[in-house]
Amino acid sequence: MSDPASDGEAPPVRARGLVKRYKEVLAVDHVDLNVNLGDVYGFLGPNGAGKTTTLRMALGLIMPSEGRVELFGRDPMRVGARALEGVAGFVEAPTFYPYLTGRKNLELLAALDGGGGRGRIEEVLEVVELAPRAQHRVRGYSHGMRQRLGIAAALLRRPRLMILDEPATGLDPAGMRDMRLLIRRLADEDITVLLSSHQLPEVQELCDRVAIVDRGRVVYEGALAELRRRGGSTYRLRTTDDPRAVELARAQAGIERVDSSAEHGVSFQAREHEVGALSLALGRAGVAILSLTPELATLEDLFFRLTEGEGSSGDGQGPGPGAGSPAGAGAGAGAGAGDGSSRPLQTVGEGPSS
Amino acid sequence: MSTAPASAAAALPAARERRTRRPATLTVYRWELRKLVSQRRTYIGLGLAIFLPVLFVVVEVIRHESGHHGDNQFARELTQSGLAAPVLMLIFLSGFFLPLIAALVSGDIVANEDGHGTLKTILTRSTERSQVLGAKLLAAVTYAISSLLTATIVSTIAGVAAWGFHRIITFSNTVVSAPKALGLLFVADACYLIPLLALVCIGVMLSTVTRNSAAAVVGTIAVPIVLFIVSAIPGLESIHPYLITEQFEAWQGLLRTPTDWAPILHSLWVCALYAAPALVVAYLVFLRRDVAGG
Ligand SMILES: Nc1ncnc2c1ncn2[C@@H]1O[C@H](COP(=O)(O)OP(=O)(O)OP(=O)(O)O)[C@@H](O)[C@H]1O
Ligand SMILES: [Mg+2]
């Protein structure tokens, strides 16, 4: 209304050639991002990859060394707080005035929003289940409670774009599940979400587009489905004559990373077309197929492939079951190690939600 | 977070009424005051502004009872009129303690946010950085004024309680009636505020630049101390009129007959020379700085 350039076509987030340099460290190295209306956009990368730094620039907290970022077409470096109209969120752990109560903190922030959110303080406190503790000083809040208060503070703004930097950090399992539900609900309300996260299964479940950054650079940006398709599928094969099957698979063009073990049988990566050809070849060679199962690459597989370089996964299917997955040591109970899948995958859903 | 979808959905943004608008700077200022009121450290300065004048009057009462007489005209006069007490208070506290009280808050007011990592919280709302800084400056100014008024009122009440509400005699040996003297006190406060508020501006600047409360408070109070030492160096007399420490005494021109406005007018522009660059630096730094902590 006040800013003609604001609405309409401009995407929620568009970054072009974003660079942030700290003395020796190149924290963000020519990052381009495109978050479109309605996206639940995953922002992934190992520790120190530059996610938080990028989000700080988007929120106008730090000045880019080069390039620019626009929210709904508005650059915070040019128009200041007006760029945040319709935008809410936080980077790293949300902070509050420890000497004020949770409710007073929200009242203050509602006032800084222009007062509109004041009437909804009780509602958002209910959403994050902090109502019973709202009259206590934030000084005494646990980490997870502050995280919840951060969500409440963001909801106060009724955003069209929600920027969340590892929002589930420090939440208990129920809190994490509720966070997932909340993000899905935001998406259902047509709110665009930019979610930085280390919870890969969660991102796989929630997000339709992702950017993966590594050492300040975007190594992938686009649809999650496309990334998984591009990653190819891993197939598991059990036959009456595995050594012969391995020979045939290796001979077949387009089939890669052929490997076999007594436990898991033969595994390889290929597209469907080559798999069909292989099955015919096996039949002709008199090798009977006992089972042939595709396993779509998980985001976690792809993440490690992209951020740890091809070299580390040249031995077959990336890190084997024994290698573990340091970044995956989060929420889910370690499922899968013994069920024939190649790596300890976390469970994605924790059963039906109430 | 509530797993009851109904209550959650209620708080989620509805259709299109999502406009946030910029708050009035006055609103931001009111919240700065509320933050001050909620912090214990705020009361250290105010406590000093009450305690020091009371202590002073009590000590004087005891001294006079034991037959000592002051070395200063107002000290000698003290037993004749309680209204001399606030004048003496200002003479004694204007050089160090009142600046210290003002520094406690002005040096802390921005750096405090760095300490708590809360700048990112308030700068991701609909408030401009310039509004935040302006509100903080106003709050620090409000605090300095409140402390000075507190010290004046407390010393007046204590003095009048001890020695009565009588006329006073000025530096020029003229007599000023009690009601007029009372009015003069507040004009003197207003004049003393000129250098005090310049110091507040320096405090806010140091608070913004250092991002560290302790460093900024110490740095602010170091300004008058260092200038006081400089003024004691022989041969530097020519710069005295430009030291902020000299301006702390300009208000005394009010207690002469005829009123000596010259030092007061002089302090106006000298203090502006201290305050303006400080404010410009604070503004430029605060508007452009990276908020990378918290
Ligand atoms: N204020 C700063 N001063 C100097 N270096 C910084 C600063 N902030 C970030 N960095 C550096 O920039 C790089 C990116 O940091 P950033 O916090 O953006 O990573 P991240 O992707 O959010 O990591 P994490 O997953 O651990 O949160 C790191 O190497 C970090 O050390
Ligand atoms: Mg981070």
XYZ file of C-alpha atoms and ligand atoms in Angstrom:
680
model
C 0.000 0.000 0.000
C 2.724 2.467 0.902
C 5.284 0.761 -1.258
C 4.304 0.048 -4.808
C 7.262 -2.256 -5.326
C 6.203 -4.485 -2.472
C 3.436 -6.832 -3.458
C 2.401 -8.625 -6.524
C 5.073 -10.503 -8.339
C 8.119 -10.033 -6.160
C 9.106 -13.336 -4.545
C 9.344 -13.639 -0.768
C 13.128 -13.986 -0.868
C 15.514 -13.323 -3.691
C 19.237 -13.130 -3.103
C 21.725 -12.295 -5.798
C 25.473 -12.643 -5.462
C 25.291 -12.340 -1.712
C 28.721 -12.174 -0.089
C 29.730 -11.684 3.531
C 33.344 -11.423 4.472
C 34.674 -11.355 8.020
C 38.354 -10.475 7.959
C 39.780 -13.830 6.907
C 36.557 -15.797 6.792
C 34.422 -15.796 3.682
C 31.211 -16.695 5.459
C 28.888 -16.362 2.477
C 30.284 -16.680 -1.021
C 28.079 -15.414 -3.850
C 24.843 -16.980 -2.738
C 21.751 -16.853 -4.929
C 18.453 -17.890 -3.408
C 14.942 -17.960 -4.788
C 12.157 -18.602 -2.367
C 8.806 -18.516 -4.092
C 5.383 -17.766 -2.748
C 4.032 -20.731 -0.821
C 7.328 -22.568 -0.638
C 8.426 -24.443 2.390
C 12.038 -23.899 1.604
C 14.745 -25.895 3.320
C 18.078 -24.223 3.909
C 20.695 -26.826 4.656
C 24.385 -27.026 5.218
C 26.969 -28.221 7.714
C 27.985 -26.131 10.719
C 29.629 -22.922 9.649
C 28.307 -23.178 6.093
C 26.899 -19.661 6.283
C 23.187 -20.292 6.803
C 22.722 -17.999 9.768
C 24.876 -15.320 8.171
C 22.699 -15.431 5.045
C 19.512 -15.205 7.088
C 20.912 -12.283 9.085
C 21.504 -10.444 5.835
C 17.976 -11.238 4.704
C 16.604 -9.775 7.935
C 18.718 -6.651 7.577
C 20.767 -7.402 10.685
C 24.111 -7.390 8.914
C 25.270 -5.634 5.826
C 26.273 -7.734 2.817
C 29.848 -7.202 1.638
C 28.523 -7.635 -1.892
C 25.274 -8.460 -3.587
C 21.816 -7.962 -2.214
C 18.810 -9.724 -0.863
C 15.205 -8.669 -1.240
C 12.116 -9.673 0.689
C 8.999 -9.270 -1.444
C 11.098 -7.000 -3.611
C 12.360 -4.801 -0.780
C 15.979 -4.578 0.188
C 16.475 -4.064 3.939
C 19.675 -2.156 3.216
C 17.663 0.400 1.276
C 14.291 0.649 2.978
C 15.151 -0.477 6.515
C 12.437 -1.983 8.670
C 9.876 -1.553 5.919
C 11.537 -4.470 4.133
C 10.334 -6.677 6.962
C 6.684 -5.935 6.410
C 4.928 -9.279 6.372
C 8.108 -11.010 7.488
C 8.855 -12.579 10.851
C 11.353 -14.975 12.260
C 14.584 -15.247 14.138
C 18.164 -16.349 13.720
C 19.930 -18.635 16.142
C 18.405 -18.856 19.587
C 15.736 -16.175 20.025
C 16.633 -13.628 22.688
C 14.464 -11.685 25.103
C 14.822 -9.293 27.984
C 15.527 -11.604 30.915
C 14.265 -9.066 33.437
C 10.826 -8.871 31.799
C 8.186 -11.568 31.872
C 7.398 -13.580 28.781
C 4.162 -11.674 28.336
C 5.823 -8.273 28.821
C 8.395 -9.213 26.201
C 5.617 -9.983 23.754
C 3.827 -6.747 24.655
C 7.023 -4.855 23.931
C 7.480 -6.570 20.585
C 3.835 -6.019 19.664
C 4.357 -2.328 20.396
C 7.444 -2.311 18.175
C 5.284 -3.858 15.451
C 2.974 -0.884 15.643
C 0.652 -2.329 18.261
C -1.440 -4.543 16.013
C -0.405 -7.810 17.602
C -1.225 -6.855 21.149
C -4.665 -8.400 21.127
C -3.322 -11.773 20.079
C -0.689 -12.254 22.761
C -2.775 -14.729 24.730
C -3.533 -16.691 21.579
C 0.071 -17.093 20.525
C 1.042 -17.988 24.076
C -1.538 -20.772 23.879
C -0.153 -21.965 20.565
C 3.316 -22.428 22.026
C 1.917 -23.678 25.333
C 3.625 -21.000 27.374
C 0.503 -19.413 28.821
C 1.044 -20.854 32.310
C 4.565 -19.422 32.469
C 3.903 -16.133 30.728
C 3.909 -14.104 33.928
C 7.365 -15.373 34.878
C 10.522 -13.555 33.987
C 12.330 -14.898 30.931
C 15.451 -15.113 33.106
C 14.083 -18.361 34.470
C 13.042 -19.901 31.151
C 14.631 -23.046 29.817
C 16.195 -23.039 26.383
C 13.192 -24.765 24.843
C 10.814 -22.279 26.459
C 12.736 -19.389 24.941
C 12.569 -21.140 21.602
C 8.794 -21.388 21.978
C 8.574 -17.747 22.963
C 10.542 -16.944 19.808
C 7.900 -18.721 17.733
C 5.160 -16.862 19.595
C 6.905 -13.552 18.937
C 7.137 -14.357 15.239
C 3.476 -15.399 15.019
C 2.463 -12.065 16.548
C 3.423 -10.385 13.308
C 1.052 -12.474 11.193
C 3.781 -12.961 8.641
C 3.482 -13.918 5.004
C 7.071 -15.096 5.172
C 8.473 -16.888 8.179
C 12.246 -17.156 8.491
C 13.228 -19.843 10.966
C 16.825 -20.705 11.810
C 16.946 -24.153 13.343
C 13.698 -23.616 15.220
C 13.614 -27.097 16.666
C 16.966 -26.799 18.423
C 16.544 -27.634 22.045
C 12.931 -28.673 21.797
C 11.815 -31.900 23.379
C 10.410 -34.631 21.109
C 6.868 -33.371 21.533
C 8.059 -29.849 20.850
C 9.775 -31.000 17.669
C 6.670 -32.771 16.505
C 4.588 -29.704 17.276
C 7.084 -27.559 15.414
C 6.639 -29.779 12.383
C 2.880 -29.556 12.688
C 3.104 -25.819 13.052
C 5.236 -25.440 9.956
C 2.823 -27.581 8.003
C -0.043 -25.479 9.261
C 1.781 -22.318 8.228
C 2.187 -23.825 4.783
C -1.507 -24.691 4.677
C -2.231 -21.050 5.410
C -0.148 -20.114 2.363
C 2.632 -18.723 4.466
C 6.028 -19.065 2.875
C 8.560 -20.647 5.192
C 12.333 -20.383 4.940
C 13.577 -23.075 7.265
C 17.198 -23.618 8.125
C 17.591 -26.984 9.719
C 19.914 -29.840 10.566
C 17.000 -32.251 10.856
C 17.249 -33.772 7.412
C 14.318 -36.162 7.706
C 12.205 -33.253 8.861
C 13.270 -31.164 5.891
C 12.606 -34.104 3.579
C 9.134 -34.388 5.016
C 8.260 -30.686 5.063
C 10.060 -28.918 2.308
C 9.400 -28.836 -1.392
C 12.441 -26.789 -2.310
C 15.874 -26.698 -0.770
C 19.165 -24.933 -0.960
C 22.226 -26.739 0.266
C 25.180 -24.577 1.176
C 28.686 -25.649 1.931
C 31.517 -23.333 2.939
C 29.502 -20.305 1.931
C 28.493 -21.572 -1.499
C 25.229 -22.934 -2.741
C 25.914 -26.445 -3.972
C 22.316 -27.139 -4.877
C 19.225 -25.052 -5.174
C 15.923 -26.271 -6.493
C 13.127 -28.744 -6.008
C 13.798 -31.478 -3.523
C 12.185 -34.023 -5.868
C 14.548 -32.984 -8.639
C 17.516 -33.347 -6.347
C 16.446 -36.822 -5.394
C 15.806 -37.748 -8.989
C 19.165 -36.431 -9.987
C 20.769 -38.414 -7.240
C 19.485 -41.591 -8.901
C 18.177 -44.560 -7.054
C 19.983 -47.254 -5.246
C 18.740 -50.735 -6.035
C 19.183 -53.907 -4.031
C 19.318 -57.161 -5.827
C 19.305 -60.734 -4.623
C 19.822 -63.509 -7.123
C 20.648 -67.174 -7.285
C 24.205 -66.258 -8.367
C 25.349 -62.942 -6.920
C 28.963 -62.981 -8.204
C 27.690 -63.485 -11.724
C 25.083 -60.748 -11.205
C 27.835 -58.354 -10.137
C 29.761 -59.150 -13.299
C 26.749 -58.492 -15.455
C 25.881 -55.298 -13.624
C 29.418 -53.996 -14.001
C 29.305 -54.775 -17.685
C 26.088 -52.857 -18.171
C 26.422 -49.214 -19.204
C 24.693 -46.711 -16.903
C 24.953 -48.858 -13.803
C 27.228 -47.460 -11.155
C 28.601 -48.173 -7.749
C 28.068 -51.846 -7.976
C 28.821 -53.547 -4.746
C 27.992 -56.765 -3.049
C 28.051 -58.158 0.400
C 26.957 -61.437 1.851
C 24.511 -59.682 4.074
C 22.811 -57.278 1.716
C 23.306 -58.899 -1.646
C 24.147 -56.746 -4.636
C 23.557 -53.031 -4.645
C 24.021 -50.502 -7.410
C 22.837 -47.153 -8.625
C 20.981 -46.797 -11.865
C 17.989 -45.296 -13.554
C 14.925 -47.399 -14.294
C 15.791 -47.952 -17.922
C 19.111 -49.606 -17.125
C 17.533 -51.684 -14.420
C 15.154 -53.181 -16.976
C 18.047 -53.978 -19.260
C 19.937 -55.582 -16.422
C 17.018 -57.813 -15.487
C 16.812 -59.071 -19.064
C 20.544 -59.695 -19.110
C 20.301 -61.643 -15.872
C 17.491 -63.765 -17.322
C 19.455 -64.493 -20.438
C 22.447 -65.521 -18.339
C 20.287 -67.922 -16.335
C 20.566 -65.943 -13.100
C 17.207 -65.852 -11.359
C 16.153 -62.670 -9.603
C 14.947 -63.327 -6.078
C 14.283 -59.702 -5.241
C 14.989 -56.324 -6.819
C 14.055 -53.277 -4.735
C 14.597 -49.592 -5.441
C 15.534 -47.226 -2.671
C 15.170 -43.587 -3.527
C 18.136 -41.648 -2.232
C 17.322 -39.916 0.998
C 18.028 -36.264 1.487
C 20.618 -37.319 3.982
C 22.497 -39.351 1.364
C 22.391 -36.457 -1.038
C 23.384 -34.000 1.615
C 26.528 -35.905 2.453
C 27.318 -36.444 -1.190
C 27.047 -32.726 -1.862
C 28.774 -31.437 1.206
C 31.452 -34.037 1.760
C 32.513 -34.314 -1.857
C 32.214 -37.221 -4.255
C 35.464 -38.720 -3.004
C 34.046 -39.774 0.287
C 31.284 -41.820 -1.278
C 33.153 -43.407 -4.167
C 33.271 -46.771 -2.465
C 29.725 -47.806 -3.115
C 26.786 -46.266 -1.363
C 28.527 -43.570 0.531
C 29.305 -44.172 4.144
C 28.300 -47.699 4.982
C 26.302 -48.780 7.976
C 29.363 -48.670 10.168
C 30.233 -45.123 9.272
C 27.269 -43.694 11.056
C 25.991 -40.228 10.376
C 27.185 -37.649 12.817
C 24.659 -35.046 11.776
C 21.812 -37.499 12.087
C 22.287 -38.099 15.762
C 19.338 -35.906 16.563
C 15.796 -36.778 17.306
C 14.627 -40.063 15.924
C 15.348 -43.326 17.583
C 18.089 -44.991 15.591
C 15.937 -47.046 13.326
C 16.959 -49.042 10.377
C 20.467 -50.222 11.149
C 19.429 -53.818 10.913
C 16.609 -53.730 8.414
C 18.669 -53.919 5.290
C 18.809 -50.245 4.551
C 22.289 -48.992 4.026
C 22.519 -46.531 6.862
C 20.897 -45.695 10.139
C 18.068 -43.544 8.988
C 15.963 -41.642 11.403
C 12.310 -42.326 11.495
C 10.474 -39.559 9.814
C 7.144 -39.596 11.531
C 6.785 -40.473 15.179
C 3.450 -42.138 14.775
C 0.090 -40.489 14.564
C -0.242 -37.086 16.034
C -2.952 -36.413 18.502
C 3.201 -26.072 21.037
C -0.414 -26.884 21.108
C -1.341 -29.932 19.214
C -4.953 -28.853 19.215
C -5.263 -27.565 15.673
C -8.236 -25.372 16.458
C -6.476 -23.116 18.923
C -3.336 -23.004 16.840
C -5.115 -22.136 13.659
C -6.835 -19.287 15.395
C -3.553 -17.542 16.009
C -2.215 -18.058 12.556
C -2.406 -15.202 10.136
C -5.800 -14.810 8.647
C -6.295 -13.959 5.026
C -4.971 -10.472 4.350
C -5.084 -8.298 7.417
C -1.395 -8.603 8.058
C -0.133 -5.090 7.761
C 2.433 -4.096 10.286
C 2.990 -0.428 10.656
C 5.811 1.591 12.037
C 5.287 2.490 15.689
C 5.597 6.063 16.918
C 9.040 6.822 18.324
C 7.212 7.918 21.472
C 5.952 4.356 21.874
C 9.478 2.986 21.538
C 10.617 5.576 24.087
C 7.921 4.537 26.554
C 9.127 0.956 26.297
C 12.698 2.080 26.840
C 11.528 3.708 30.069
C 9.672 0.555 31.034
C 12.836 -1.448 30.480
C 14.760 0.989 32.685
C 12.149 0.733 35.404
C 12.405 -3.080 35.313
C 16.158 -3.188 35.760
C 17.791 -3.115 39.143
C 20.816 -1.163 37.974
C 18.574 1.798 37.206
C 17.993 2.239 40.910
C 21.674 2.398 41.792
C 21.923 5.866 40.271
C 18.583 7.034 41.609
C 19.559 5.651 45.007
C 22.751 7.716 44.882
C 20.723 10.783 43.910
C 18.710 10.331 47.101
C 21.391 9.036 49.428
C 24.157 11.569 48.716
C 22.080 14.725 49.412
C 20.632 13.194 52.578
C 24.082 12.138 53.739
C 25.368 15.608 52.961
C 22.684 17.350 55.015
C 23.137 14.925 57.909
C 26.900 15.479 57.922
C 26.396 19.245 57.829
C 23.964 19.127 60.726
C 26.494 17.221 62.777
C 29.357 19.476 61.722
C 27.510 22.649 62.623
C 26.444 21.251 65.951
C 30.078 20.575 66.739
C 30.937 24.190 65.919
C 32.541 23.863 62.461
C 31.745 26.446 59.865
C 31.946 26.091 56.160
C 34.657 27.466 53.968
C 32.125 28.434 51.342
C 29.545 31.138 51.553
C 26.642 28.759 51.189
C 28.117 26.395 53.724
C 28.323 29.238 56.253
C 24.818 30.181 55.341
C 23.473 26.695 55.591
C 22.276 27.036 59.171
C 20.415 30.205 58.243
C 18.402 28.708 55.378
C 17.679 25.194 54.251
C 17.523 26.483 50.678
C 21.312 26.684 50.712
C 21.403 22.892 50.875
C 20.379 22.234 47.239
C 22.837 24.902 46.107
C 25.636 23.225 48.017
C 24.474 19.862 46.775
C 24.828 21.064 43.188
C 28.235 22.584 43.891
C 29.517 19.334 45.357
C 27.837 16.780 43.106
C 27.998 18.587 39.768
C 31.618 17.698 39.051
C 31.547 13.956 39.582
C 28.571 12.245 41.161
C 25.783 13.610 38.978
C 27.821 12.875 35.827
C 28.455 9.403 37.227
C 24.738 8.795 37.744
C 23.970 9.972 34.222
C 26.776 7.790 32.852
C 25.408 4.679 34.579
C 22.408 4.671 32.284
C 23.625 6.461 29.161
C 26.682 4.233 28.897
C 24.552 1.159 29.348
C 21.516 1.887 27.276
C 22.694 0.514 23.924
C 25.399 -1.864 25.129
C 22.859 -3.531 27.393
C 21.128 -4.827 24.275
C 24.430 -6.233 23.072
C 24.914 -7.867 26.440
C 21.546 -9.576 26.248
C 21.757 -10.193 22.498
C 18.368 -8.530 22.127
C 19.199 -6.109 19.323
C 18.316 -8.745 16.757
C 14.976 -9.227 18.493
C 13.915 -5.588 18.376
C 15.479 -4.830 15.002
C 13.453 -7.514 13.258
C 10.148 -5.810 14.028
C 8.699 -2.732 12.342
C 10.885 -0.207 14.120
C 13.659 1.621 12.322
C 17.115 1.653 13.827
C 16.988 5.429 14.013
C 13.843 5.197 16.126
C 15.472 2.736 18.505
C 18.513 4.969 18.938
C 16.365 8.087 19.302
C 14.206 6.418 21.934
C 17.289 5.289 23.824
C 18.789 8.760 23.755
C 15.532 10.216 25.054
C 15.387 7.606 27.801
C 18.961 8.358 28.895
C 18.139 12.084 28.888
C 14.996 11.412 30.920
C 17.029 9.479 33.432
C 19.631 12.230 33.804
C 16.903 14.828 34.314
C 15.059 12.632 36.804
C 18.200 12.023 38.836
C 19.061 15.705 38.952
C 15.523 16.648 39.970
C 15.522 13.895 42.562
C 18.769 15.149 44.071
C 17.487 18.729 44.060
C 14.145 17.890 45.621
C 15.647 15.594 48.225
C 18.294 18.102 49.251
C 15.732 20.910 49.358
C 13.371 18.927 51.558
C 16.195 17.737 53.814
C 17.705 21.235 54.026
C 14.396 22.937 54.746
C 13.561 20.282 57.323
C 16.863 20.914 59.075
C 17.200 24.689 58.783
C 13.939 26.121 57.537
C 12.586 27.873 54.459
C 14.339 31.244 54.470
C 15.860 33.762 52.120
C 19.367 33.134 50.849
C 22.306 35.383 50.126
C 23.931 35.138 46.701
C 27.581 35.104 45.666
C 27.206 38.868 45.160
C 25.958 39.298 48.736
C 22.473 40.217 47.605
C 19.401 38.775 49.228
C 16.992 36.521 47.401
C 13.621 35.756 48.936
C 12.824 32.135 49.686
C 10.185 31.604 46.948
C 12.407 33.254 44.373
C 15.353 31.148 45.538
C 13.261 28.046 45.080
C 12.508 29.055 41.508
C 16.185 29.847 40.892
C 17.090 26.345 41.967
C 15.185 24.842 39.087
C 16.595 27.348 36.622
C 20.045 26.386 37.925
C 19.150 22.737 37.294
C 18.149 23.597 33.752
C 21.482 25.338 33.180
C 23.440 22.478 34.700
C 21.573 20.113 32.382
C 23.327 21.652 29.382
C 26.716 20.045 30.097
C 25.118 17.033 31.765
C 23.107 16.173 28.668
C 26.179 16.679 26.502
C 27.812 14.034 28.658
C 24.739 11.820 28.174
C 25.244 12.105 24.408
C 28.861 11.043 24.834
C 27.676 8.136 26.981
C 25.194 6.975 24.340
C 27.901 7.271 21.707
C 30.374 5.192 23.740
C 27.632 2.699 24.503
C 26.939 2.316 20.785
C 30.552 2.137 19.723
C 32.001 -0.103 22.433
C 28.973 -2.436 22.673
C 30.141 -3.018 26.223
C 28.320 -1.547 29.209
C 31.221 -1.438 31.630
C 33.588 0.086 29.105
C 31.052 2.703 28.075
C 30.113 3.699 31.634
C 33.757 3.954 32.684
C 34.632 5.778 29.473
C 31.848 8.290 29.998
C 32.769 9.137 33.542
C 36.432 9.244 32.514
C 35.657 12.222 30.267
C 35.136 14.760 33.082
C 37.885 13.175 35.173
C 40.441 13.434 32.391
C 39.376 16.971 31.521
C 39.607 17.912 35.170
C 43.181 16.644 35.235
C 43.917 18.467 31.993
C 42.580 21.666 33.492
C 45.077 21.317 36.312
C 48.045 21.268 33.940
C 49.790 24.647 34.094
C 50.013 26.492 30.805
C 46.790 25.109 29.412
C 44.607 27.831 30.896
C 43.562 29.025 27.462
C 41.589 25.865 26.783
C 39.686 25.961 30.063
C 36.638 27.707 28.624
C 36.240 24.818 26.199
C 36.373 21.993 28.717
C 33.071 20.400 29.655
C 34.199 20.435 33.283
C 34.116 24.238 33.268
C 30.564 24.160 31.952
C 29.510 22.161 35.003
C 29.880 25.417 36.967
C 28.259 27.818 34.542
C 24.922 27.664 36.389
C 26.510 29.521 39.304
C 26.103 32.706 37.239
C 22.449 32.577 38.264
C 23.387 33.238 41.853
C 25.023 36.541 41.105
C 23.459 39.967 40.844
C 23.001 40.931 38.162
C 22.575 37.444 36.786
C 25.652 36.414 34.870
C 24.286 34.784 31.738
C 27.565 34.838 29.842
C 28.976 31.504 31.087
C 25.580 29.885 30.560
C 25.291 31.055 26.971
C 28.909 30.087 26.428
C 28.253 26.591 27.764
C 25.371 26.198 25.349
C 27.550 26.237 22.288
C 30.566 24.580 23.886
C 28.365 21.691 24.963
C 26.815 21.509 21.534
C 30.332 21.001 20.213
C 30.639 17.953 22.459
C 27.155 16.590 21.898
C 26.724 16.975 18.162
C 29.724 14.937 16.977
C 28.921 12.290 19.586
C 25.374 11.991 18.288
C 26.491 11.873 14.680
C 28.963 9.093 15.438
C 26.374 7.161 17.445
C 23.835 7.525 14.659
C 26.170 6.465 11.863
C 27.528 3.515 13.800
C 24.158 2.298 15.001
C 22.504 2.569 11.620
C 25.211 0.705 9.782
C 26.521 -1.743 12.311
C 26.273 -5.488 11.943
C 24.090 -7.178 14.503
C 26.001 -10.427 14.494
C 25.742 -11.404 18.153
C 22.877 -12.869 20.123
N 30.444 -12.145 13.545
C 31.291 -12.981 12.949
N 32.608 -12.720 12.945
C 33.471 -13.551 12.333
N 33.126 -14.680 11.706
C 31.831 -15.008 11.679
C 30.846 -14.178 12.298
N 29.633 -14.747 12.116
C 29.850 -15.879 11.419
N 31.169 -16.035 11.160
C 31.778 -17.141 10.401
O 31.032 -17.336 9.236
C 30.887 -18.701 8.951
C 29.422 -19.045 8.782
O 28.775 -18.963 10.042
P 27.224 -19.190 10.211
O 26.881 -18.883 11.617
O 26.508 -18.456 9.159
O 27.106 -20.751 9.933
P 25.815 -21.686 9.997
O 25.656 -22.277 8.657
O 24.664 -20.950 10.549
O 26.308 -22.795 10.994
P 25.502 -23.627 12.112
O 24.901 -24.780 11.420
O 26.578 -24.049 13.046
O 24.511 -22.709 12.732
C 31.581 -19.439 10.069
O 32.859 -19.799 9.618
C 31.680 -18.429 11.158
O 32.817 -18.648 11.930
Mg 23.506 -21.133 12.268
